[in-house]
Coordinates of C-alpha atoms and ligand atoms in Angstrom, one line a residue:
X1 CA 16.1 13.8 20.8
X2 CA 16.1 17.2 18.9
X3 CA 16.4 15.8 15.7
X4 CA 13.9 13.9 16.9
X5 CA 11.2 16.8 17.9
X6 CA 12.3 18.4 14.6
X7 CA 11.0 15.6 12.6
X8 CA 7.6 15.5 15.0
X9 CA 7.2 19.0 14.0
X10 CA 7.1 18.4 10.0
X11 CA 3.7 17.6 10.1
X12 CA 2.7 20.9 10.9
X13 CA 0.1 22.0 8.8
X14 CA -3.2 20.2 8.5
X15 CA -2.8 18.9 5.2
X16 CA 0.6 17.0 6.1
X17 CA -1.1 14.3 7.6
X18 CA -3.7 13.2 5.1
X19 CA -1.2 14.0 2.1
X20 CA 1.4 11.5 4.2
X21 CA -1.5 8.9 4.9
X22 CA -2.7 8.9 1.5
X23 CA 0.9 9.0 -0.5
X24 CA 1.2 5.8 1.7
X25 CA -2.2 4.2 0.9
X26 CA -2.4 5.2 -3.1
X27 CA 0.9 3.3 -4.6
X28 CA 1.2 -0.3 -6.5
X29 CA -1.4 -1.5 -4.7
X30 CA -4.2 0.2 -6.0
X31 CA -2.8 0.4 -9.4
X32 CA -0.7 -2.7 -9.7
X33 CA -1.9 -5.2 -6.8
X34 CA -5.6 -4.4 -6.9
X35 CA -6.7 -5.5 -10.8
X36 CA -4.4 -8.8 -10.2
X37 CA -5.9 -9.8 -7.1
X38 CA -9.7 -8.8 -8.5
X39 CA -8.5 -10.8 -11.9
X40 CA -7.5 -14.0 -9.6
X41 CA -10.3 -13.9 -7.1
X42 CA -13.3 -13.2 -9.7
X43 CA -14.2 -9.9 -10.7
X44 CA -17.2 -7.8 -9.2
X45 CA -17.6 -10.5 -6.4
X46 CA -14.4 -9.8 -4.9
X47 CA -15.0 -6.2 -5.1
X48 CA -18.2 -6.4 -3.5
X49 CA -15.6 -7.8 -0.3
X50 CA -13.2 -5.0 -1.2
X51 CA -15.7 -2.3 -0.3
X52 CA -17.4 -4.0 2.4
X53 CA -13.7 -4.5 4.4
X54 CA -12.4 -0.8 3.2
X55 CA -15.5 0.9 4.5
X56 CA -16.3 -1.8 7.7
X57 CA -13.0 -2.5 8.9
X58 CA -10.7 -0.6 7.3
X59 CA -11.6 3.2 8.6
X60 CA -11.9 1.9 12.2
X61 CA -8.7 0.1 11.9
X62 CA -6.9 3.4 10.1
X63 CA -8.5 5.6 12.7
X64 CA -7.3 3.2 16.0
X65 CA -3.6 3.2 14.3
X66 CA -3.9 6.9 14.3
X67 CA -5.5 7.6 17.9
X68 CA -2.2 5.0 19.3
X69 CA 0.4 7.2 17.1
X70 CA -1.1 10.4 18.7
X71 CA -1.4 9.7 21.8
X72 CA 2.0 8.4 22.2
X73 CA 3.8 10.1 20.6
X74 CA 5.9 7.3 19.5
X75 CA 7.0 4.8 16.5
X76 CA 4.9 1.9 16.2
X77 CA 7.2 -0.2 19.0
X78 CA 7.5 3.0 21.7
X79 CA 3.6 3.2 21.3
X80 CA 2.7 0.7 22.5
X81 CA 5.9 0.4 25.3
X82 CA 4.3 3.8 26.4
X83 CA 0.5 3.2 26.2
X84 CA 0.7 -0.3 27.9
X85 CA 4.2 -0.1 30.1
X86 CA 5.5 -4.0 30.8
X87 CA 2.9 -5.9 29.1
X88 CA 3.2 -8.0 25.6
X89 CA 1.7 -5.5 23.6
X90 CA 4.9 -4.1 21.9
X91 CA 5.1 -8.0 20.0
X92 CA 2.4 -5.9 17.8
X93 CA 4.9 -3.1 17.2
X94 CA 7.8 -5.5 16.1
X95 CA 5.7 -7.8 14.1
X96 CA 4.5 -4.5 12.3
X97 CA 8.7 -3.4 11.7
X98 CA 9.2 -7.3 10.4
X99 CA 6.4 -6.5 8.1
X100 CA 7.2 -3.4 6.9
X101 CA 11.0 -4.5 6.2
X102 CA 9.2 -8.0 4.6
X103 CA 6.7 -5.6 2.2
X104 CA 9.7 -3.0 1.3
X105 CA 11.5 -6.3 -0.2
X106 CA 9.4 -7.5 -2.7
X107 CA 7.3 -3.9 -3.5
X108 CA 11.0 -2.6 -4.1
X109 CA 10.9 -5.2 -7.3
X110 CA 8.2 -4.0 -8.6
X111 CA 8.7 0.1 -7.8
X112 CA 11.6 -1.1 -9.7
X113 CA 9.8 -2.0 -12.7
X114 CA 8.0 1.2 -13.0
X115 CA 11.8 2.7 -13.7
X116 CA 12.2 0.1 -16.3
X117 CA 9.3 1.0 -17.7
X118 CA 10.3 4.9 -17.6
X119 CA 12.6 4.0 -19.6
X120 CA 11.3 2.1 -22.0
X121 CA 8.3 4.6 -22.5
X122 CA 11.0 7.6 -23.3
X123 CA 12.9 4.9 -25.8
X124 CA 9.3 4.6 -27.4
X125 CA 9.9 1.0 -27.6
X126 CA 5.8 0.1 -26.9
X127 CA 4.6 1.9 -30.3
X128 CA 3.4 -0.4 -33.1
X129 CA 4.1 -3.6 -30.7
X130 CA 0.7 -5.7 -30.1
X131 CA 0.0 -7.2 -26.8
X132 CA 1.7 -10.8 -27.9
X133 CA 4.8 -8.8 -28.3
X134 CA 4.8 -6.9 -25.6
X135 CA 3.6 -10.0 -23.0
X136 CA 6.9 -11.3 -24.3
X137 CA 9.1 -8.2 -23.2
X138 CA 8.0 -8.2 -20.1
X139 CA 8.5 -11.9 -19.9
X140 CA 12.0 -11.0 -21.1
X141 CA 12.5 -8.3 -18.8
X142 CA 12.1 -10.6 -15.9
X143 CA 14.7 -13.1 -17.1
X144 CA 17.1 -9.8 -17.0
X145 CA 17.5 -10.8 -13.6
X146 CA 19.8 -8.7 -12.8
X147 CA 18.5 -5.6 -14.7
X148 CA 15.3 -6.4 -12.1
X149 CA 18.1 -6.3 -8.8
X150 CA 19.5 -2.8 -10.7
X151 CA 16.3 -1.3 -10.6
X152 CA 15.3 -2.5 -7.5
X153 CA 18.7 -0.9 -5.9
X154 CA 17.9 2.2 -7.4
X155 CA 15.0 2.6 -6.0
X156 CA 15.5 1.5 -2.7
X157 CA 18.5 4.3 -2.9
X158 CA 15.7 6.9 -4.0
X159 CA 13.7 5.8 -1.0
X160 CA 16.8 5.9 1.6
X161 CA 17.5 9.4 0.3
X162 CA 13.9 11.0 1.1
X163 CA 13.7 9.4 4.5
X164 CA 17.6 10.3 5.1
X165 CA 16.3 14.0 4.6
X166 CA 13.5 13.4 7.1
X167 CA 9.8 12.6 6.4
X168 CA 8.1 16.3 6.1
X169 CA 9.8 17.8 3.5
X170 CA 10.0 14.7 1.3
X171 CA 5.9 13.5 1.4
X172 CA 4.0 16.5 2.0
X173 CA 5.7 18.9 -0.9
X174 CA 5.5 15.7 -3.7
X175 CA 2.2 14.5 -2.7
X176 CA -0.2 16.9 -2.2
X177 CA 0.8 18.2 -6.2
X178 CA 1.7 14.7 -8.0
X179 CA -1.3 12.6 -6.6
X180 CA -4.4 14.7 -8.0
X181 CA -2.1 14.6 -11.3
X182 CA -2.2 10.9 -10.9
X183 CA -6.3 11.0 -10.7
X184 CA -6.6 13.1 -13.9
X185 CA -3.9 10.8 -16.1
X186 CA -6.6 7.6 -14.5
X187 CA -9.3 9.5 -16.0
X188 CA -8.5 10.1 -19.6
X189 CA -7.3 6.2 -19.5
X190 CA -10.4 4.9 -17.9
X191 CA -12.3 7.1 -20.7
X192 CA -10.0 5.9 -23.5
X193 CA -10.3 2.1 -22.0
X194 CA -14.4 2.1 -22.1
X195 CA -14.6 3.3 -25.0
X196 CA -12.4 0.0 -26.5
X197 CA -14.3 -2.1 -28.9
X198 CA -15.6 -4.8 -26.6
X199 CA -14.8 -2.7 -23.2
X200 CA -18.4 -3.8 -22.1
X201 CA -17.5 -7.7 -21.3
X202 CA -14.6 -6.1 -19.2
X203 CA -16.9 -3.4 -17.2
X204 CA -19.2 -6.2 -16.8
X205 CA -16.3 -8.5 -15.3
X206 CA -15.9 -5.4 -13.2
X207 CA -19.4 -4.2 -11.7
X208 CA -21.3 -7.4 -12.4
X209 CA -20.8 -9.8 -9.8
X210 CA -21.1 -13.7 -9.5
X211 CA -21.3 -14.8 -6.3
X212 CA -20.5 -18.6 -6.7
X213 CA -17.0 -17.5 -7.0
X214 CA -16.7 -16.3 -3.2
X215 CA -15.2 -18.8 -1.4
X216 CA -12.5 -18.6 1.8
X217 CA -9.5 -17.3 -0.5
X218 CA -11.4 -14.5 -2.0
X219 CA -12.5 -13.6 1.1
X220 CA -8.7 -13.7 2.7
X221 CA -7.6 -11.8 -0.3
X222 CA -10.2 -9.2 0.1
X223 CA -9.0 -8.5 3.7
X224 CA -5.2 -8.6 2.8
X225 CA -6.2 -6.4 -0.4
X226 CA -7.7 -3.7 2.0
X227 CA -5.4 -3.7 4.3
X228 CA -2.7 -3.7 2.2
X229 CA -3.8 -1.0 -0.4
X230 CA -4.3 1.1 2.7
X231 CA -1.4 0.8 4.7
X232 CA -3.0 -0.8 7.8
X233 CA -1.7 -3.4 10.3
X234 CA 1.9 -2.4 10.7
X235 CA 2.1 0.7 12.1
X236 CA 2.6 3.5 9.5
X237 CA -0.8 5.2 10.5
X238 CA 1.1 4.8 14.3
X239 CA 4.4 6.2 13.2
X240 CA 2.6 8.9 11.0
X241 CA 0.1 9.7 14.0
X242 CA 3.1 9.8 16.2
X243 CA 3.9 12.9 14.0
X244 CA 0.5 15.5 14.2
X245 CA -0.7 17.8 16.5
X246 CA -2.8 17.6 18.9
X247 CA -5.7 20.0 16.6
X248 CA -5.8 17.5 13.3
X249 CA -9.4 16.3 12.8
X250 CA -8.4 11.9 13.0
X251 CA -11.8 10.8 11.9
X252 CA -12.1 13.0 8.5
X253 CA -8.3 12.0 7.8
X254 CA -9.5 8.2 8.0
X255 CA -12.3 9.0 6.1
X256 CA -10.3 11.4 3.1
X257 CA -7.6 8.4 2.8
X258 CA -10.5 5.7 2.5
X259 CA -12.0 7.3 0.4
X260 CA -9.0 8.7 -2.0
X261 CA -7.3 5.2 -2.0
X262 CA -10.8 3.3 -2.8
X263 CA -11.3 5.8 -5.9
X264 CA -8.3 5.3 -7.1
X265 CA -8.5 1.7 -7.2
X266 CA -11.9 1.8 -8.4
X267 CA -10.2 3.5 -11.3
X268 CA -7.5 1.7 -12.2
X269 CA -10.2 -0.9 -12.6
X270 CA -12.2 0.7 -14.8
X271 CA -8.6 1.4 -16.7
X272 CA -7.1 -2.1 -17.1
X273 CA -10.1 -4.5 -17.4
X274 CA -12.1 -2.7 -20.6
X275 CA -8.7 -2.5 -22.2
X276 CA -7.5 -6.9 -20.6
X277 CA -10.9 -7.5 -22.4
X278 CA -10.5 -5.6 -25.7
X279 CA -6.9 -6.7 -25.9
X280 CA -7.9 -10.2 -25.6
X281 CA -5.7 -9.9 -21.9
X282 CA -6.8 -13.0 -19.5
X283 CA -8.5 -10.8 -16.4
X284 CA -6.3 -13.7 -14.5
X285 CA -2.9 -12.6 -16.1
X286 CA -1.5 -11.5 -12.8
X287 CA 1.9 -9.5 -13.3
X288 CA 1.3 -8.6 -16.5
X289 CA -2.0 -7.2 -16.5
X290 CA -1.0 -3.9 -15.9
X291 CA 2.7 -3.8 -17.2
X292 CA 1.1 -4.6 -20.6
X293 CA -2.4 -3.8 -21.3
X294 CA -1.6 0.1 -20.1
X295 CA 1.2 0.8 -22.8
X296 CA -1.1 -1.1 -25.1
X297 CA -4.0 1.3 -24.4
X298 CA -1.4 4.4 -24.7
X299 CA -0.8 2.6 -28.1
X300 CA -4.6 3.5 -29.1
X301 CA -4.3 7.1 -28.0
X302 CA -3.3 10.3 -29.8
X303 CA -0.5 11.3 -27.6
X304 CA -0.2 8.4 -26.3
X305 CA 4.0 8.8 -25.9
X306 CA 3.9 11.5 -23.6
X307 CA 1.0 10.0 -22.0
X308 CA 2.8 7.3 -21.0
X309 CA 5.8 8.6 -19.9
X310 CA 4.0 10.3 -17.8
X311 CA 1.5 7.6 -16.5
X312 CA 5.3 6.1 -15.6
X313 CA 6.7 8.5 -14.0
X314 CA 3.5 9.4 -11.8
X315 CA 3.3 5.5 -11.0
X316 CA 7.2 5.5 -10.0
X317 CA 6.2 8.8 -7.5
X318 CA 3.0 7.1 -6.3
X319 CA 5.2 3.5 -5.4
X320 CA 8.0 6.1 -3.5
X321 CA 5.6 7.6 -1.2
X322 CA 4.6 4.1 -0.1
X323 CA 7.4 2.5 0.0
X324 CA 8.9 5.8 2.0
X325 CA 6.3 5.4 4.6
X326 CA 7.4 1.5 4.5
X327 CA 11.2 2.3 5.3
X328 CA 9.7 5.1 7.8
X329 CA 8.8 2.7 9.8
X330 CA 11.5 0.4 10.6
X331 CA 14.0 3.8 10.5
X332 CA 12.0 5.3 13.3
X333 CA 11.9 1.6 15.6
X334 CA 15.6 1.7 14.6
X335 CA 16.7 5.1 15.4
X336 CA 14.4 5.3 18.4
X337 CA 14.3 2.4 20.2
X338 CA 17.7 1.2 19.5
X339 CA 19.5 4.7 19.7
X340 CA 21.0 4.4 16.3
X341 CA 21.5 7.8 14.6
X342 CA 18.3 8.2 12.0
X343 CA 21.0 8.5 9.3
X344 CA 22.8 4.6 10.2
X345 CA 19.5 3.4 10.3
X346 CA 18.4 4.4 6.9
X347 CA 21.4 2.8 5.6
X348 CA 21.1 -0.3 7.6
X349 CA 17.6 -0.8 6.7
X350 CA 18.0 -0.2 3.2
X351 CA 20.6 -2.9 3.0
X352 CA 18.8 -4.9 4.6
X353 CA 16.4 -4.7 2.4
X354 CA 18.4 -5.0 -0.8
X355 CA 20.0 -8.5 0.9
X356 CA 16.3 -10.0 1.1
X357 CA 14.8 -8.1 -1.9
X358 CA 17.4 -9.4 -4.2
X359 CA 15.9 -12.7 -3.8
X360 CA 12.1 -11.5 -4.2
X361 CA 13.6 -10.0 -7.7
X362 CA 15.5 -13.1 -8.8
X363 CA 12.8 -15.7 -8.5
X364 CA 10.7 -14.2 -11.2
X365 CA 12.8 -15.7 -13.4
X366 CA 12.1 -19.0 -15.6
X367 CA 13.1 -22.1 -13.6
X368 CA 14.4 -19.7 -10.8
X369 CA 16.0 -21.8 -7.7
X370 CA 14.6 -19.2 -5.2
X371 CA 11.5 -20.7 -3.8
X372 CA 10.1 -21.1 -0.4
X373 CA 7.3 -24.2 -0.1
X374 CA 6.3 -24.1 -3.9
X375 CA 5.8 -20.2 -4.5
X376 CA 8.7 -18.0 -5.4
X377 CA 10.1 -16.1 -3.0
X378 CA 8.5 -13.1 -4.3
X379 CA 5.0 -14.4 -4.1
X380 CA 5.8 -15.7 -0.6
X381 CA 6.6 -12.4 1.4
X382 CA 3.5 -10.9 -0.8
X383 CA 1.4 -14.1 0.8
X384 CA 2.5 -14.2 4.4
X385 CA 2.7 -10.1 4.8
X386 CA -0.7 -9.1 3.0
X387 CA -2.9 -12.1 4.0
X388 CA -1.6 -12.9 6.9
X389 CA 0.3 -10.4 9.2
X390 CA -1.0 -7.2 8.2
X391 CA -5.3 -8.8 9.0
X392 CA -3.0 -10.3 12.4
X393 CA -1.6 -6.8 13.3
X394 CA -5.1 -5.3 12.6
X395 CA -6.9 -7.5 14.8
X396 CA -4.4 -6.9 17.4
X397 CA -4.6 -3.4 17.2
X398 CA -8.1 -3.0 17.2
X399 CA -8.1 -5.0 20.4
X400 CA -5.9 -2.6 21.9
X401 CA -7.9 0.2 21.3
X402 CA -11.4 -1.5 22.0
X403 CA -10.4 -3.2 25.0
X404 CA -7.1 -1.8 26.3
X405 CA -6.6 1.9 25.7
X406 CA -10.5 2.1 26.3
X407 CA -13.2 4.3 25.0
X408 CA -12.5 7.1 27.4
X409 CA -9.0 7.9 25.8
X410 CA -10.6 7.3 22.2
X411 CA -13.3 9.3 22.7
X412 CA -10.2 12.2 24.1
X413 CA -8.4 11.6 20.8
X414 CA -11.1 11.3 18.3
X415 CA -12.5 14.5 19.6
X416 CA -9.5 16.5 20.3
X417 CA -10.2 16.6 24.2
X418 CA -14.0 17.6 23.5
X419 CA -12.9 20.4 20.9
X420 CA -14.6 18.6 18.0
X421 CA -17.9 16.5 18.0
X422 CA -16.7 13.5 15.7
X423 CA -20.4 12.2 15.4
X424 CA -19.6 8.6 14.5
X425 CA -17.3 7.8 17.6
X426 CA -19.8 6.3 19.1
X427 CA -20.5 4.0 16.5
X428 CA -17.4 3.7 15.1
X429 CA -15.8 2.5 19.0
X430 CA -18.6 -0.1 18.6
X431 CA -17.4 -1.4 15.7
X432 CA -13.6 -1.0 16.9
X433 CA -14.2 -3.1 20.1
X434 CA -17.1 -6.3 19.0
X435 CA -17.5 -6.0 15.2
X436 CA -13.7 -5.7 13.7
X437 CA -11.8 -8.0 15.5
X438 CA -14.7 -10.8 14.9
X439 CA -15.3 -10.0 11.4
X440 CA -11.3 -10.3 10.8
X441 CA -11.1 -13.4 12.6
X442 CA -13.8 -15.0 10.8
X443 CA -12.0 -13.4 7.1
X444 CA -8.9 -14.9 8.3
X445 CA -10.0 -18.4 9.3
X446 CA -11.8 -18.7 6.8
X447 CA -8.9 -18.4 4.2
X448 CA -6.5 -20.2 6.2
X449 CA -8.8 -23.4 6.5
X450 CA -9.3 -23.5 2.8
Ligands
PFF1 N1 -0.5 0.9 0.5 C1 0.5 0.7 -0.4 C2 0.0 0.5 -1.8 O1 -1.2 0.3 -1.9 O2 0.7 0.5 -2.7 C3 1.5 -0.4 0.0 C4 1.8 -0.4 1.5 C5 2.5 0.7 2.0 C6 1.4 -1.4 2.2 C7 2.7 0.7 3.4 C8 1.6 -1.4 3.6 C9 2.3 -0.4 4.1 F1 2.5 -0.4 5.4

């Protein structure tokens, strides 16, 4: 129980908790999983979605997580124990610990990939190599299985050892510096990128939008996108709530990490499809749409080696933070609920992890045996975790909140006890209690019927 307070205490100053929150939001996703899932789904149209379900549904969601974490004080499980003693509530807890374990084994592969690439940028093996050549070393690289399982291992080691230390000094010290770093490097690659011969078709594909392309999966991946790029629906807002005082302003937090994690998406946009276009890249590539079209734009630039390294080593930073607040929360169902010293936990989750995410790693290769009903393993846990148990564990939560917890105790949190005015509660309550859980179900159903 002490080590316990001491952890609660980390997030002392005010900063902590929006630097936490947005180190978790701002990682592959919005670098990585964001330009695939807009190449696959259509362009502008699914962005149009995107914005609609990160502004609509996904502050309201982000800012019930938080109001459940404060007010109980508790991991994602406890929270709910505590805020709704003997009822079936908690299932949303433990579906949310599932989830986060599920989303740490595959987003380990490709945090491990940023390592490779490290490595590869310091080696300078990108420079003269054109985009044919270097589609083919990354093809390469994931027939390396086991060079994938390496990297994955040492980076679920990296992760293990920040929350072994304990969240606070871990997140807040990295993130609040390496983060705005990230934003400037996304800058003066978006700049380079537009300025590509034939960058327009690319910003077109972008900002122009078609909309006989949205149909019931674009939909579904527009929820499972937001939710996903911003950490919602399992319970790291709860856990990270769990860990503020009672004087943090919830409402401008949710509204700083939406707003942070949508830019920097945005960006990394405006980055990779100019430069997919100019490079002759398909927009639908998938995996490779990053990996290779950003070394090929560093290729273009004066300084482009330490550039890159750099752009590496800040995308390597930006996957720990997330995947830290991933492992946070199983460690703290494990270590709390199940009285298992935080240390043991960390280990046993992390092995855990390695077991499953071994598999996610090794079925990226050619005529890999590792499948589960026709996708890889890989592109499975992606599937069932982002489409469909993160938009479950938001509906369920905002339920809780709108219908269960009650606007009395919302309007207590969201103000701080009547110490601030948070304007939009009324509003935003509305939108928590008829508007989100509707809109989600509809999303979801939608995409599952199709
Ligand atoms: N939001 C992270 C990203 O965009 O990279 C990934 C993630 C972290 C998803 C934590 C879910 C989560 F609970």
């Amino acid at each position: 129980m002490a080590e316990e307070k001491k952890k609660r205490d980390g997030f002392g100053s005010k900063l902590g908790l929006i630097a936490a929150a947005a180190g978790s939001a701002i990682g592959l996703g919005n670098i990585y999983r964001f330009p695939c899932e807009l190449g696959n789904n259509g362009g502008a149209a699914f962005l149009l979605i995107y914005l609609a379900v990160v502004i609509f549904l996904g502050i309201p969601v982000m800012l019930s997580e938080l109001v459940i974490g404060r007010r109980s004080q508790c991991n994602s499980v406890g929270a709910f124990k505590r805020l709704a003693p003997k009822s079936g509530w908690p299932i949303v807890g433990y579906m949310g610990v599932l989830c986060g374990f599920l989303i740490f084994a595959f987003y380990s592969t490709v945090s491990g990939w940023t390592l490779e690439y490290i490595v590869k940028s310091v080696a300078n093996s990108f420079q003269g190599k054109d985009i044919k050549a270097l589609e083919q070393d990354f093809a390469d690289f994931h027939n390396m299985g086991w060079r994938n399982v390496m990297w994955q291992g040492v980076f679920i080691l990296l992760t293990g050892f920040v929350v072994f230390k304990g969240v606070q000094n871990g997140i807040e010290k990295y993130a609040k510096v390496l983060m705005p770093v990230l934003l400037v490097i996304l800058i003066v690659l978006g700049v380079r990128s537009v300025t590509l011969p034939g960058a327009k078709e690319g910003l077109a594909f972008l900002f122009k939008p078609d909309f006989s392309k949205i149909n019931g999966q674009v939909l579904i991946s527009a929820l499972g996108q937001g939710f996903f790029s911003l950490s919602l629906g399992m319970g790291v807002l709860i856990t990270y709530g769990s860990y503020v005082k009672k004087d943090d302003n919830l409402t401008s937090t949710a509204f700083s990490v939406v707003l942070a994690d949508t830019l920097i998406a945005l960006l990394a946009g405006i980055v990779i499809f100019p430069a997919a276009f100019s490079f002759n890249v398909n927009a639908d590539a998938g995996m490779g749409l990053v990996f290779n079209t950003i070394p090929m734009i560093f290729n273009q630039m004066t300084g482009g080696y330490v550039f890159c390294i750099i752009f590496f080593v800040l995308l390597a930073i930006a996957a720990l933070t997330s995947t830290i607040s991933l492992l946070e929360v199983v460690v703290a169902y494990i270590s709390e609920e199940l009285h298992i010293k935080r240390q043991w936990a960390t280990v046993i989750a992390c092995v855990a992890t390695m077991m499953l995410g071994c598999f996610a790693s090794l079925s990226l290769m050619d005529n890999t045996p590792f499948t589960i009903g026709g996708k890889t393993v890989f592109d499975a846990l992606d599937f069932i975790t982002a489409n469909v148990m993160l938009p479950l564990g938001g509906i369920m939560i905002v339920i809780f909140v709108g219908w269960k917890l009650g606007k009395t105790k919302f309007f207590q949190e969201v103000t701080n006890d009547g110490a601030i005015k948070a304007s939009l509660k009324k509003i935003i309550f509305f939108i928590i209690r008829y508007l989100a859980p509707v809109a989600i179900a509809i999303v979801f159903i939608s995409g599952l019927i199709k």
